[in-house]
XYZ file of C-alpha atoms in Angstrom:
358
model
C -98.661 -9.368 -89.189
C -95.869 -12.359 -89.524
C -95.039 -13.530 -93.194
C -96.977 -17.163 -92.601
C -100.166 -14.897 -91.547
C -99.630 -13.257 -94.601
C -99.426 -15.963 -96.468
C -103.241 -17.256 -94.916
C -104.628 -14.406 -96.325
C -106.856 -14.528 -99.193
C -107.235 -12.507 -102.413
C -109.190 -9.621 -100.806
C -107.728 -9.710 -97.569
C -104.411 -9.401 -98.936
C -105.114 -6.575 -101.486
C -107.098 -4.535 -98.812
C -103.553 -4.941 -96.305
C -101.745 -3.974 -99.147
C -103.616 -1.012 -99.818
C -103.564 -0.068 -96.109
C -99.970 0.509 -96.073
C -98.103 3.994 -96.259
C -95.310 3.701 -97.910
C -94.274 3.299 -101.498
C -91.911 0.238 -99.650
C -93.868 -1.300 -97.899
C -96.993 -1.864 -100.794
C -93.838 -2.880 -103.172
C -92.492 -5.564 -100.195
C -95.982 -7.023 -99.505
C -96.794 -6.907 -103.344
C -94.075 -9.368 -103.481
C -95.058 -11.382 -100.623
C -98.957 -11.562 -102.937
C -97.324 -12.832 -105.646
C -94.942 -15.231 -103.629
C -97.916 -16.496 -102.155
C -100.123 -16.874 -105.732
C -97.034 -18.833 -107.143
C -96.796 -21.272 -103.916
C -100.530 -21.799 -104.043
C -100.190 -22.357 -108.150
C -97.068 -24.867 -107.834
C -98.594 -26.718 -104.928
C -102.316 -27.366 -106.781
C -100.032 -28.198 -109.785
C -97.982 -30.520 -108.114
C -101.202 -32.416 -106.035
C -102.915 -32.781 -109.407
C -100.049 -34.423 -111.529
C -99.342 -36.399 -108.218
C -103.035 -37.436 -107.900
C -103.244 -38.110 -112.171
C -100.006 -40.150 -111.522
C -101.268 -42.463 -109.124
C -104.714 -43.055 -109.932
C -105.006 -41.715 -113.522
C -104.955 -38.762 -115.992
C -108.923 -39.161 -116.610
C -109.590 -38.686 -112.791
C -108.084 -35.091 -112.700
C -111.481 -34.172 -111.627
C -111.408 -36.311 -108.972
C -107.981 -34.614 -107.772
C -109.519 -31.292 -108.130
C -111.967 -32.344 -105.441
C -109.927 -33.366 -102.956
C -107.626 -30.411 -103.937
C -110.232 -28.119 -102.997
C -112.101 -30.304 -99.929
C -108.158 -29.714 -98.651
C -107.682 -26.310 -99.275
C -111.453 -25.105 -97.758
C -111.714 -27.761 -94.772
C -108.332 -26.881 -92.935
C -110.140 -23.297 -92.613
C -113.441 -24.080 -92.797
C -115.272 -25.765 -90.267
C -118.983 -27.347 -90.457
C -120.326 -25.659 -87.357
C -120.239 -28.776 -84.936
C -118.224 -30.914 -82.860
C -114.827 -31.654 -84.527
C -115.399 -35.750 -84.294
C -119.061 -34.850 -85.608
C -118.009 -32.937 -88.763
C -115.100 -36.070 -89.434
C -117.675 -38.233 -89.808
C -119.971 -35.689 -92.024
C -117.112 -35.031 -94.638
C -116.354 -39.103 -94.637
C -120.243 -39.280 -95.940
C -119.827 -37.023 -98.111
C -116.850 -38.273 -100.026
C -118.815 -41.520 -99.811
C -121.564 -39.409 -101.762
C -119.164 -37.930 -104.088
C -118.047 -41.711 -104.989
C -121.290 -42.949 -105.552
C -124.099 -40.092 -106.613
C -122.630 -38.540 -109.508
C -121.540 -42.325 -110.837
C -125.414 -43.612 -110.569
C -126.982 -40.601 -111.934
C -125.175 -40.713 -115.207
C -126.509 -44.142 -115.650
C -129.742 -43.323 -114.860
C -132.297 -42.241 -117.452
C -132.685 -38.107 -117.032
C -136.142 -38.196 -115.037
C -134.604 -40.752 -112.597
C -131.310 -38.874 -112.671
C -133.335 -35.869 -111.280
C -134.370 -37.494 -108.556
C -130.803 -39.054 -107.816
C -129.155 -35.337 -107.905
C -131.804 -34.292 -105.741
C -131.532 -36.802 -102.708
C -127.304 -36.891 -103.337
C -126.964 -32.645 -103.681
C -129.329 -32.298 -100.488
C -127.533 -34.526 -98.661
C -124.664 -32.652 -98.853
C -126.294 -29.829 -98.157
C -127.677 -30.982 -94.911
C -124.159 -33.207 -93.889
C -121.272 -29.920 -95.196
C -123.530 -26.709 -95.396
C -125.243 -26.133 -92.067
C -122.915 -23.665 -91.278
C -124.011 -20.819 -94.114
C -121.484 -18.161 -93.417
C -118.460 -21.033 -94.535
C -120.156 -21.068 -98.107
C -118.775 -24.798 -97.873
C -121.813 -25.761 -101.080
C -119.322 -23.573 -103.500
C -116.782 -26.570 -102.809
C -118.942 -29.911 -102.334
C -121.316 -29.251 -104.785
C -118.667 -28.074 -107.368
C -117.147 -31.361 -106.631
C -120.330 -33.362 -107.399
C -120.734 -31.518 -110.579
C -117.371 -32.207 -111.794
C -117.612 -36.007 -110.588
C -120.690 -36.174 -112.608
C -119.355 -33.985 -116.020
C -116.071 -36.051 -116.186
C -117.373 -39.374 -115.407
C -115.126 -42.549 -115.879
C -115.714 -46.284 -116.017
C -114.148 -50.040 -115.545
C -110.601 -49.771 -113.852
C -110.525 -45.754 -113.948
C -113.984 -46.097 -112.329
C -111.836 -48.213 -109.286
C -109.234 -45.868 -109.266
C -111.324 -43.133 -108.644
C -112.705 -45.085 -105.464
C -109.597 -45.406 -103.899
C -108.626 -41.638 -104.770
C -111.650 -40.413 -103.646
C -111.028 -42.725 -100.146
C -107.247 -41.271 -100.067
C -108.930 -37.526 -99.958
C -111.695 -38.599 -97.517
C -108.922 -39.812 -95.098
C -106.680 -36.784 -95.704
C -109.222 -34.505 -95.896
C -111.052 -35.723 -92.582
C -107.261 -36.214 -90.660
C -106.270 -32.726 -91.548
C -110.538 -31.162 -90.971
C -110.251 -32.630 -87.125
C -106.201 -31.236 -86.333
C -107.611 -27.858 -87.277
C -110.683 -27.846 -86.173
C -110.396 -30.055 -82.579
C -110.242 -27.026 -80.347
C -113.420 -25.394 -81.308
C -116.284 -25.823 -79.373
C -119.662 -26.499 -80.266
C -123.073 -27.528 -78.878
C -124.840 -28.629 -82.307
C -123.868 -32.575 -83.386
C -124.171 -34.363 -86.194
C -127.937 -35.042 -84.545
C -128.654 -31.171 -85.313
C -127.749 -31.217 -88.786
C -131.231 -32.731 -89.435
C -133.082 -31.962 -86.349
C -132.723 -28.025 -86.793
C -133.710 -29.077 -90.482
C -137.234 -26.963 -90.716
C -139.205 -25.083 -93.917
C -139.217 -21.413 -91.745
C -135.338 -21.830 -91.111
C -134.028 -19.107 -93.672
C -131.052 -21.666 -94.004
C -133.402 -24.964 -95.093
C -135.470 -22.773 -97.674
C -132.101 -21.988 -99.409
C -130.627 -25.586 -99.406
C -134.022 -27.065 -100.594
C -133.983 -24.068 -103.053
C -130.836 -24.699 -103.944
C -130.732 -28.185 -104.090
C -133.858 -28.015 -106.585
C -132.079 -25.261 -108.488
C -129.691 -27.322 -109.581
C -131.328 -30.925 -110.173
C -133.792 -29.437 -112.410
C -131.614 -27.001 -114.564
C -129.682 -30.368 -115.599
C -132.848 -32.443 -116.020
C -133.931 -29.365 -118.438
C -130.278 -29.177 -120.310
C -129.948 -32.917 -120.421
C -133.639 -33.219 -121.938
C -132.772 -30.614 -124.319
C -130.015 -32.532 -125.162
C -127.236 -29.367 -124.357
C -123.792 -30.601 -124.542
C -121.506 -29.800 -121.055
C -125.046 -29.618 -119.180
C -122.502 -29.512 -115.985
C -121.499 -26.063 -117.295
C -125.465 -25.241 -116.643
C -125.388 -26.808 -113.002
C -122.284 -24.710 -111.795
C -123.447 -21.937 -112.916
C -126.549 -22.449 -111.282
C -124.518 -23.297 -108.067
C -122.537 -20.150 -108.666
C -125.082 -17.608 -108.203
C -127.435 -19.504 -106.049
C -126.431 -18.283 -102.690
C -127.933 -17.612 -99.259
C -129.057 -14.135 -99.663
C -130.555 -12.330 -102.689
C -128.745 -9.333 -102.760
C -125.413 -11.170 -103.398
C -127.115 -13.353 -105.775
C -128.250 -10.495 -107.620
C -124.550 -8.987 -108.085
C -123.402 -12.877 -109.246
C -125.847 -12.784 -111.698
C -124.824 -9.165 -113.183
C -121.661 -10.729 -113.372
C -121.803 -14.400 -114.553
C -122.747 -14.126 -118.362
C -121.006 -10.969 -118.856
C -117.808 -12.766 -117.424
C -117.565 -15.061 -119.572
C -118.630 -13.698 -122.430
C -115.221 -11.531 -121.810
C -113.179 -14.228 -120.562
C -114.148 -15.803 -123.883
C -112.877 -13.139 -125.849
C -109.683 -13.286 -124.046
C -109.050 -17.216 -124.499
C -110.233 -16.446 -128.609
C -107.645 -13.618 -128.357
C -104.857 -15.573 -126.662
C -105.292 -18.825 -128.922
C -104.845 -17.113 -131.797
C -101.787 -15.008 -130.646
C -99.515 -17.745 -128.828
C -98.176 -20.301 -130.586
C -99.680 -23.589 -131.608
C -100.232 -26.241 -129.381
C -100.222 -23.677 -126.087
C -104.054 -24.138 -125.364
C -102.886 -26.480 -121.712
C -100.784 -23.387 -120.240
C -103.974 -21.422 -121.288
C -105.636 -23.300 -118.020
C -102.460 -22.352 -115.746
C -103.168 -18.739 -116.838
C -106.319 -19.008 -116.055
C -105.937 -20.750 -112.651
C -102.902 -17.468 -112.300
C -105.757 -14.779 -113.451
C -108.230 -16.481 -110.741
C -105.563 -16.291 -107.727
C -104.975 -12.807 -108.681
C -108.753 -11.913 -108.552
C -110.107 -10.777 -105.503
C -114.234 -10.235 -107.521
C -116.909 -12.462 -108.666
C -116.519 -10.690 -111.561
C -112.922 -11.017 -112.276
C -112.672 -14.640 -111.130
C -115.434 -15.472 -113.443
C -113.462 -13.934 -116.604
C -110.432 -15.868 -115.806
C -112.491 -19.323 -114.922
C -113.577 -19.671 -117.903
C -109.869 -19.779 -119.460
C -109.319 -23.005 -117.125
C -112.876 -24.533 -118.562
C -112.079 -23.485 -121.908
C -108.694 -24.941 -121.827
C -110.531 -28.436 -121.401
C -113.125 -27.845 -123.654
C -111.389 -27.004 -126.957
C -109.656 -30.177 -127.936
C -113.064 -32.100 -127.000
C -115.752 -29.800 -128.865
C -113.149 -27.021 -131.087
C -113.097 -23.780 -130.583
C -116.345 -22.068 -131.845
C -118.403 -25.120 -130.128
C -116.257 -24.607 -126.908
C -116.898 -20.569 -126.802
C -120.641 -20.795 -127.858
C -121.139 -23.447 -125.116
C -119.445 -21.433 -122.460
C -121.323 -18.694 -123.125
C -124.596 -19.856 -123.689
C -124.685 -22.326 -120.814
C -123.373 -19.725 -118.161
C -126.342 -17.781 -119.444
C -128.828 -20.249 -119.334
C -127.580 -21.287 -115.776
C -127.722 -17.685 -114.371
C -130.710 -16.638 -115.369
C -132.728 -20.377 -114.739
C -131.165 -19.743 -111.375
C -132.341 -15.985 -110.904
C -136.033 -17.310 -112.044
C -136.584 -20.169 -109.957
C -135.796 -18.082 -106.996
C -138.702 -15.459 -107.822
C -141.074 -18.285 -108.702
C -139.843 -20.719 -105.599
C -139.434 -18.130 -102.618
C -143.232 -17.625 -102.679
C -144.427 -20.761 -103.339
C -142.051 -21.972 -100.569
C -143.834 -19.136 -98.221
C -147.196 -19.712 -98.798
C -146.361 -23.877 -98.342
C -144.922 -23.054 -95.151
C -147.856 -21.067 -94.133
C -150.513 -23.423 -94.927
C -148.032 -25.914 -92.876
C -148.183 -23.604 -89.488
C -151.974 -23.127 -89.842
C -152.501 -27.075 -90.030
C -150.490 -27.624 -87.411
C -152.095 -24.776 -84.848
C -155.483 -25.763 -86.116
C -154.049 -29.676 -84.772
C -152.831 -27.888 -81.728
C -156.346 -26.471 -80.938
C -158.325 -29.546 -81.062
């Protein structure tokens, strides 16, 4: 393996090369080329951000972060058809990511429902069809931060024309990687192969709904960082039910410990040190190679955020109590959906061979 293949690696493959090795040498050599790698990927993210805050504005950080990410996942990731086809899918949804998040926040809640729903299926149908790329952890992410650290007036503008920037860059870089590949599906099959006894369309409608009601619920409720609630939600609402299962063991737990540790930190580094608490965290997560472990050192990063807005007991009891709430809505709308879904979809075939028949 050549040092840049290395260096493409992620967490887990990198730890499980590592441990393949034989010698005391080599594990301490490729150790160091790890941790070379963690600190390239941490200076570069931190250099795009201040670069993106620069240009179009501290409050759109958020903004950054989603084009940081659409980046980093799309020059690996691919949509599962034609190159030119999946340009124009991830130009839509940027132009999503513009607008949804913006109109539901000043829509009233039962309107905003119906807003996430249309906007966080759409991008389900135009960047998820291919399952195995777990391309939703990125796009709906970035819809949920859009939406949690909304703007307005000229910062509002700004975050057009960043959000156009990544959409270009994003799209340029998705179509040099991906160009070679060839595939039979089109943008055309995104919605054609769209059907309620495709394993794949029960979990995007499932997931889609997850998520749009769990905020109508929280924002009703009137629960402060009710974005906290829909990532969660998105975090542990995936394809198959045996992995969501062990996200779910893990979510709450997670950051109930990665709470401790921020609480333990702020209180043992010095004063005014709670904005290199986020780096650390963002350093934890690149070192993590779990669910588990990337969900202790996540919440550092959110925490890091939260403090100055809410203080620190208001911060931790929100973290904690939303990632619950998420999780386990999540893990309960799944037990009560998947059947409903199934009988639906059973009463659908019998109407339509009893049509047949006639």
């Amino acid at each position: 393996m050549t040092f840049y293949q290395e260096l493409q690696l992620n967490q887990a493959g990198s730890k499980s090369y590592i441990s393949s090795l034989k010698t005391t040498k080599d594990k301490c050599k490729h150790t160091g080329i790890y941790l070379f790698k963690i600190l390239l990927n941490i200076s570069f993210c931190t250099a795009f951000i201040a670069t993106f805050c620069a240009i179009f504005g501290s409050p759109n950080s958020s903004a950054g972060l989603a084009v940081l990410l659409s980046i980093l996942v799309f020059r690996q990731a691919d949509l599962g058809i034609r190159a030119t086809h999946g340009t124009c899918s991830i130009l839509l949804v940027f132009g999503i990511l513009a607008i949804g998040p913006k109109l539901s926040n000043l829509l009233p809640a039962g309107w905003a429902f119906c807003a996430n729903t249309v906007f966080i299926m759409l991008i389900m149908l135009l960047g998820c069809h291919n399952v195995i790329m777990s391309n939703h952890s990125t796009l709906a992410l970035a819809y949920l931060l859009l939406q949690g650290y909304d703007v307005s007036g000229e910062m509002y503008h700004k975050r057009l024309l960043g959000l156009f920037a990544g959409a270009l860059m994003t799209a340029v870089i998705y179509y040099r990687n991906h160009r070679k590949k060839y595939y039979k599906r089109t943008f055309k099959s995104l919605f054609t192969e769209f059907n309620l006894s495709s394993a794949r369309t029960q979990w995007q409608l499932r997931f889609t709904l997850t998520i749009s009601s769990v905020m109508l619920i929280a924002s009703l409720l009137g629960i402060s960082k009710t974005m906290w609630v829909g990532i969660a939600a998105m975090s542990v609402c995936v394809p198959f039910r045996n992995d969501m299962a062990d996200r779910i063991k893990y979510r709450a737990p997670g950051n109930l410990l990665g709470s401790i540790l921020f609480v333990t930190a702020y209180f043992l580094l010095p004063e005014g040190s709670v904005s290199y608490m986020g780096i650390l965290g963002g350093i934890g997560t690149g070192l993590s190679a779990t669910y588990g472990w990337q969900t202790i050192f996540n919440a550092f990063s959110a925490l890091a955020i939260a403090v100055p807005s809410f203080g620190l007991p208001y911060a931790i009891f929100l973290r904690i109590f939303n990632n619950l709430f998420g999780s386990v809505y999540a893990w309960l709308f799944e037990r009560i959906f998947a059947p409903l879904l199934s009988a639906l979809t059973n009463i659908l075939a019998a109407l339509n061979h009893r049509l047949q028949t006639v």
